[in-house]
Every structure is written in structure tokens, then in C-alpha cells.
CSV table of C-alpha atoms and ligand atoms in Angstrom, one decimal:
chain,number,residue,atom,x,y,z
A,158,MET,CA,46.5,143.6,224.1
A,159,PHE,CA,47.1,142.1,227.0
A,160,SER,CA,47.1,144.0,230.8
A,161,THR,CA,48.5,141.2,233.4
A,162,ILE,CA,51.7,139.6,232.3
A,163,VAL,CA,52.9,136.6,234.4
A,164,VAL,CA,56.9,136.3,234.7
A,165,PHE,CA,58.9,133.4,234.9
A,166,CYS,CA,62.5,134.0,236.3
A,167,GLY,CA,65.1,132.9,238.2
A,168,SER,CA,64.8,132.5,242.3
A,169,ASN,CA,68.6,132.6,241.9
A,170,ALA,CA,70.2,136.3,240.6
A,171,GLY,CA,72.7,134.6,238.7
A,172,ASN,CA,76.4,135.1,237.9
A,173,HIS,CA,76.1,138.2,236.3
A,174,PRO,CA,74.7,141.6,237.4
A,175,ILE,CA,73.3,142.4,234.2
A,176,TYR,CA,70.4,139.7,235.1
A,177,CYS,CA,69.0,141.6,238.6
A,178,LYS,CA,69.4,145.2,236.3
A,179,VAL,CA,67.5,144.0,233.7
A,180,ALA,CA,65.1,142.7,235.7
A,181,ALA,CA,64.6,145.3,237.7
A,182,GLU,CA,64.1,147.5,234.4
A,183,VAL,CA,61.7,145.4,232.8
A,184,GLY,CA,59.3,145.8,236.9
A,185,LYS,CA,59.7,149.7,236.2
A,186,ILE,CA,58.9,149.5,232.6
A,187,LEU,CA,55.8,147.5,233.3
A,188,ALA,CA,54.2,149.7,236.0
A,189,GLU,CA,54.8,152.1,233.9
A,190,GLN,CA,52.8,150.9,230.9
A,191,LYS,CA,50.2,149.7,233.9
A,192,MET,CA,50.3,146.2,233.4
A,193,SER,CA,50.3,144.3,236.7
A,194,ILE,CA,52.9,141.6,237.1
A,195,VAL,CA,51.7,138.0,238.6
A,196,TYR,CA,55.1,136.0,239.9
A,197,GLY,CA,56.1,133.2,242.1
A,198,GLY,CA,56.1,135.4,245.0
A,199,ALA,CA,59.7,135.3,246.3
A,200,LYS,CA,61.8,138.2,247.2
A,201,ILE,CA,65.0,136.5,246.2
A,202,GLY,CA,66.8,136.4,243.1
A,203,VAL,CA,65.8,137.4,239.7
A,204,MET,CA,62.4,137.3,240.7
A,205,GLY,CA,62.7,139.6,243.9
A,206,ALA,CA,64.1,142.5,241.4
A,207,LEU,CA,61.5,142.2,239.0
A,208,ALA,CA,58.8,142.8,242.0
A,209,GLN,CA,60.2,145.1,244.3
A,210,ALA,CA,61.1,147.7,241.4
A,211,ALA,CA,57.4,147.0,240.2
A,212,LEU,CA,56.4,147.8,243.5
A,213,ASP,CA,58.6,150.8,244.0
A,214,ASN,CA,57.1,152.0,240.0
A,215,ASN,CA,53.4,151.6,241.7
A,216,GLY,CA,53.0,148.8,239.8
A,217,GLU,CA,50.8,145.7,240.9
A,218,VAL,CA,52.6,142.7,241.6
A,219,TYR,CA,50.6,139.1,242.8
A,220,GLY,CA,52.7,136.6,244.0
A,221,VAL,CA,51.5,133.0,244.1
A,222,ILE,CA,53.0,130.8,246.0
A,223,PRO,CA,53.0,126.9,247.3
A,224,LEU,CA,52.8,126.9,251.5
A,225,PHE,CA,55.6,124.8,251.8
A,226,LEU,CA,57.9,128.2,249.9
A,227,LYS,CA,56.1,130.3,252.1
A,228,THR,CA,59.1,131.2,254.7
A,229,LYS,CA,59.9,134.7,256.1
A,230,GLU,CA,63.4,134.0,254.2
A,231,VAL,CA,61.1,133.8,250.7
A,232,ALA,CA,58.3,135.0,250.6
A,233,HIS,CA,58.0,138.6,249.3
A,234,GLU,CA,56.1,140.9,252.2
A,235,GLN,CA,54.8,143.9,250.4
A,236,LEU,CA,53.1,142.8,247.4
A,237,THR,CA,49.9,144.2,246.4
A,238,LYS,CA,48.4,140.5,246.7
A,239,LEU,CA,50.3,137.2,247.2
A,240,ILE,CA,48.1,134.4,247.2
A,241,GLU,CA,48.8,131.1,248.8
A,242,VAL,CA,47.6,127.7,246.8
A,243,GLU,CA,48.8,124.5,248.2
A,244,THR,CA,50.8,122.6,245.4
A,245,MET,CA,53.2,123.6,242.8
A,246,HIS,CA,50.2,122.4,239.8
A,247,GLU,CA,47.6,124.7,241.5
A,248,ARG,CA,50.5,127.5,241.5
A,249,LYS,CA,51.1,127.3,237.7
A,250,LEU,CA,47.3,126.9,237.0
A,251,LYS,CA,46.6,130.0,239.4
A,252,MET,CA,49.2,131.8,237.4
A,253,HIS,CA,48.3,130.5,234.3
A,254,GLU,CA,44.5,132.0,235.2
A,255,LEU,CA,45.4,135.7,236.2
A,256,SER,CA,47.5,136.4,233.4
A,257,ASP,CA,46.9,137.1,229.4
A,258,GLY,CA,50.6,137.3,228.4
A,259,ILE,CA,53.3,135.2,229.2
A,260,LEU,CA,57.0,136.2,229.8
A,261,ALA,CA,60.2,134.4,230.3
A,262,LEU,CA,63.8,136.0,231.7
A,263,PRO,CA,66.7,133.8,232.6
A,264,GLY,CA,66.4,131.5,235.1
A,265,GLY,CA,67.3,127.4,235.9
A,266,TRP,CA,64.8,124.5,236.2
A,267,GLY,CA,61.9,126.2,237.7
A,268,THR,CA,61.6,129.1,234.6
A,269,MET,CA,62.1,126.7,232.3
A,270,GLU,CA,59.2,123.9,233.8
A,271,GLU,CA,56.5,126.9,233.6
A,272,LEU,CA,58.0,128.4,230.3
A,273,PHE,CA,57.7,124.9,228.7
A,274,GLU,CA,54.3,123.8,229.9
A,275,MET,CA,52.6,127.7,228.7
A,276,MET,CA,54.9,126.2,225.2
A,277,THR,CA,53.0,123.2,224.9
A,278,TRP,CA,50.1,124.4,226.0
A,279,ALA,CA,49.9,126.6,222.9
A,280,GLN,CA,50.9,124.5,220.8
A,281,LEU,CA,47.8,122.5,221.8
A,282,GLY,CA,45.6,125.3,221.4
A,283,LEU,CA,44.3,125.7,225.2
A,284,HIS,CA,45.4,129.6,225.3
A,285,PRO,CA,46.1,132.4,223.0
A,286,LYS,CA,48.5,134.3,225.0
A,287,PRO,CA,51.7,136.1,223.7
A,288,ILE,CA,55.0,134.7,224.8
A,289,GLY,CA,57.8,136.2,225.2
A,290,ILE,CA,61.4,135.6,226.1
A,291,LEU,CA,63.4,138.1,227.1
A,292,ASN,CA,67.3,137.5,226.1
A,293,ILE,CA,69.1,139.3,228.4
A,294,ASN,CA,73.1,138.6,227.7
A,295,GLY,CA,72.5,136.0,225.4
A,296,PHE,CA,71.1,133.7,228.1
A,297,TYR,CA,68.2,132.2,225.8
A,298,ASP,CA,70.8,131.7,222.9
A,299,PRO,CA,71.1,127.8,223.5
A,300,PHE,CA,67.7,127.5,223.7
A,301,LEU,CA,67.0,129.6,220.2
A,302,MET,CA,69.7,126.8,219.3
A,303,MET,CA,67.8,124.2,220.3
A,304,MET,CA,64.3,125.0,218.8
A,305,GLU,CA,65.8,125.4,214.9
A,306,GLU,CA,67.1,121.8,216.1
A,307,MET,CA,63.7,120.7,216.9
A,308,LEU,CA,62.3,122.2,213.7
A,309,GLN,CA,65.5,120.8,211.1
A,310,GLU,CA,64.3,117.3,212.4
A,311,GLY,CA,61.1,117.6,212.5
A,312,PHE,CA,59.5,117.6,216.2
A,313,ILE,CA,58.1,121.1,216.1
A,314,LYS,CA,56.7,123.1,212.8
A,315,HIS,CA,57.3,126.8,212.1
A,316,ILE,CA,53.9,127.5,213.0
A,317,HIS,CA,55.1,126.6,216.9
A,318,LYS,CA,58.4,128.4,216.8
A,319,GLU,CA,56.4,131.4,215.5
A,320,MET,CA,54.6,130.8,218.6
A,321,ILE,CA,57.4,132.0,220.6
A,322,MET,CA,58.5,136.0,220.6
A,323,VAL,CA,62.4,136.8,221.8
A,324,ASN,CA,63.9,139.9,221.7
A,325,GLU,CA,67.0,141.3,224.2
A,326,ASP,CA,65.1,144.6,224.3
A,327,ILE,CA,61.8,144.6,226.8
A,328,GLU,CA,59.7,147.2,225.0
A,329,VAL,CA,60.3,146.0,221.3
A,330,LEU,CA,59.1,142.5,223.0
A,331,LEU,CA,56.2,144.1,225.1
A,332,GLU,CA,55.4,145.5,221.1
A,333,MET,CA,55.5,142.2,219.6
A,334,MET,CA,53.6,140.8,221.9
A,335,LYS,CA,50.5,143.2,222.2
A,336,ASN,CA,50.6,142.8,218.2
A,337,TYR,CA,50.6,138.7,218.3
A,338,ARG,CA,47.4,137.1,217.1
A,339,ALA,CA,47.7,133.1,218.2
A,340,PRO,CA,47.2,131.0,215.1
A,341,GLU,CA,43.8,128.9,214.3
A,342,ILE,CA,45.0,125.1,215.4
A,343,LYS,CA,42.0,123.1,214.7
A,344,LYS,CA,42.8,119.8,215.6
A,345,TRP,CA,45.9,117.7,216.5
A,346,ILE,CA,45.9,114.2,215.1
A,347,THR,CA,48.6,111.5,215.2
A,348,GLY,CA,51.5,114.9,215.4
A,349,GLN,CA,49.9,116.6,212.4
A,350,THR,CA,48.2,119.8,212.9
A,351,VAL,CA,45.8,120.6,210.0
B,452,LIG,P1,64.4,128.6,239.2
B,452,LIG,O1,64.2,129.0,237.5
B,452,LIG,O2,64.1,127.3,239.5
B,452,LIG,O3,64.8,129.3,239.9
B,452,LIG,O4,62.6,128.7,240.0
B,452,LIG,C1,61.9,129.9,239.3
B,452,LIG,C2,60.2,129.7,238.8
B,452,LIG,O5,59.7,128.9,239.8
B,452,LIG,C3,59.7,131.2,239.5
B,452,LIG,O6,59.1,131.8,238.3
B,452,LIG,C4,59.0,130.9,240.5
B,452,LIG,O7,57.4,130.3,239.9
B,452,LIG,C5,59.4,128.9,240.7
B,452,LIG,N1,60.2,129.0,241.9
B,452,LIG,C6,61.5,128.4,242.2
B,452,LIG,N2,61.5,128.6,243.4
B,452,LIG,C7,60.7,129.7,244.0
B,452,LIG,C8,61.2,130.0,245.4
B,452,LIG,N3,62.2,130.0,246.3
B,452,LIG,N4,59.9,130.8,245.8
B,452,LIG,C9,59.2,131.1,245.0
B,452,LIG,N5,59.3,130.8,243.8
B,452,LIG,C10,59.3,129.9,243.4
């Protein structure tokens, strides 16, 4: 069970209105389920749509933003709390510390970097948090193919692939995440999980 979810998603809105529309639905559903949101603190793009919908439905939303990004044009100023940090590394660690579940919506480099780091840490047994990918509009299909390729070519194991939950329906995905139990990863020796 988790109560605070970190959401990684685009600072751009994407080329199709469905991205922000679904992000707003996600914000509303998380607020209704009394789940707090931690995110990058911006009012723009998919990030802004998510945060605004959660706030409009009385949700708690915590933004973690590096000072250099905190301009009037970018920072959301009506959040439950806007936490300022110095660096991008500090920000990622803070978002990780504050949350007990991880959710990725469509986005660009920033979203991928945040998601991949959390996946890497899960693989190393550094955290037991559920990681969910909301596959809006088939956006993550190429990534799912890439993951399958990594598996087939021996670069990841089934146990690692199964750590990542993917669905196109946020309510189904949240249920999967609530039921997730991290596998026990004992140690990591020359590429072998034993
Ligand atoms: P991207 O997917 O490249 O648009 O980056 C979005 C992700 O990186 C978000 O989850 C944020 O944590 C972070 N990020 C990127 N750009 C910004 C921004 N202008 N303001 C706040 N956070 C941002």
C-alpha cells in the first residue's frame, strides 16, 4: 500500500490533447483516492495539467523544484508546498524520499531520466516501491518493445521486467501498484542476481 506517489511527466503538453486530458484525470483520481502527489513543481505541460486537476479536487500536491527553474512562468504557485532545492540531483533524491510509489506518464528526456533512475535503483534492491507506467495513447509501446529486446538479448531478467507495471487505465494500474510486492534481491555479483 502506498499513500504518496511521485509522478514523472512532460513539461511539454505533447502534440495531442489526450496527454493533458488523461493527466488531469490522473490528478483527479489520485486526489479522490487521498493519495498525495510529489512532482517537479511546474505549472506547464502535462505536469501542470496533473497538478491543477489534483488541486481542484482538494488533493495534496508537493512540488520539488531546483531554484534555477523556479521562474514565474514555470513554478506552480498554488501547491500544497513548493520545496526548493539547489540541484537536479538533490531534487530527484527529495522526490524519492517523499514518495512510496512511482508513476510515469508520457514525457521527454526529463521524464525518462527520472523513471530510469528509479527502475535502476529497484533493480539493485535499493527501494521496494511499485513503479507504474501509464501507457497513454500507446506512447510507451516502443519502450515496451525495447524492454522485450533487453530481455531477449540477456541484458535484463524476467524479475526486472516484472518490476515495471504498465497499463493504459490509471485505475487498473493503481490497483496493480497497490498489490505489488518487491522481489527479494539478495546480491549482485558480476551481472548475476542471486
Ligand atoms: P521532460 O520530460 O523533459 O519534459 O521533463 C519533465 C520532467 O523533468 C518532470 O518530471 C520534472 O521533474 C522535470 N522538469 C523538466 N523541465 C521542468 C521544468 N521546466 N520545471 C520543472 N520541472 C521540470
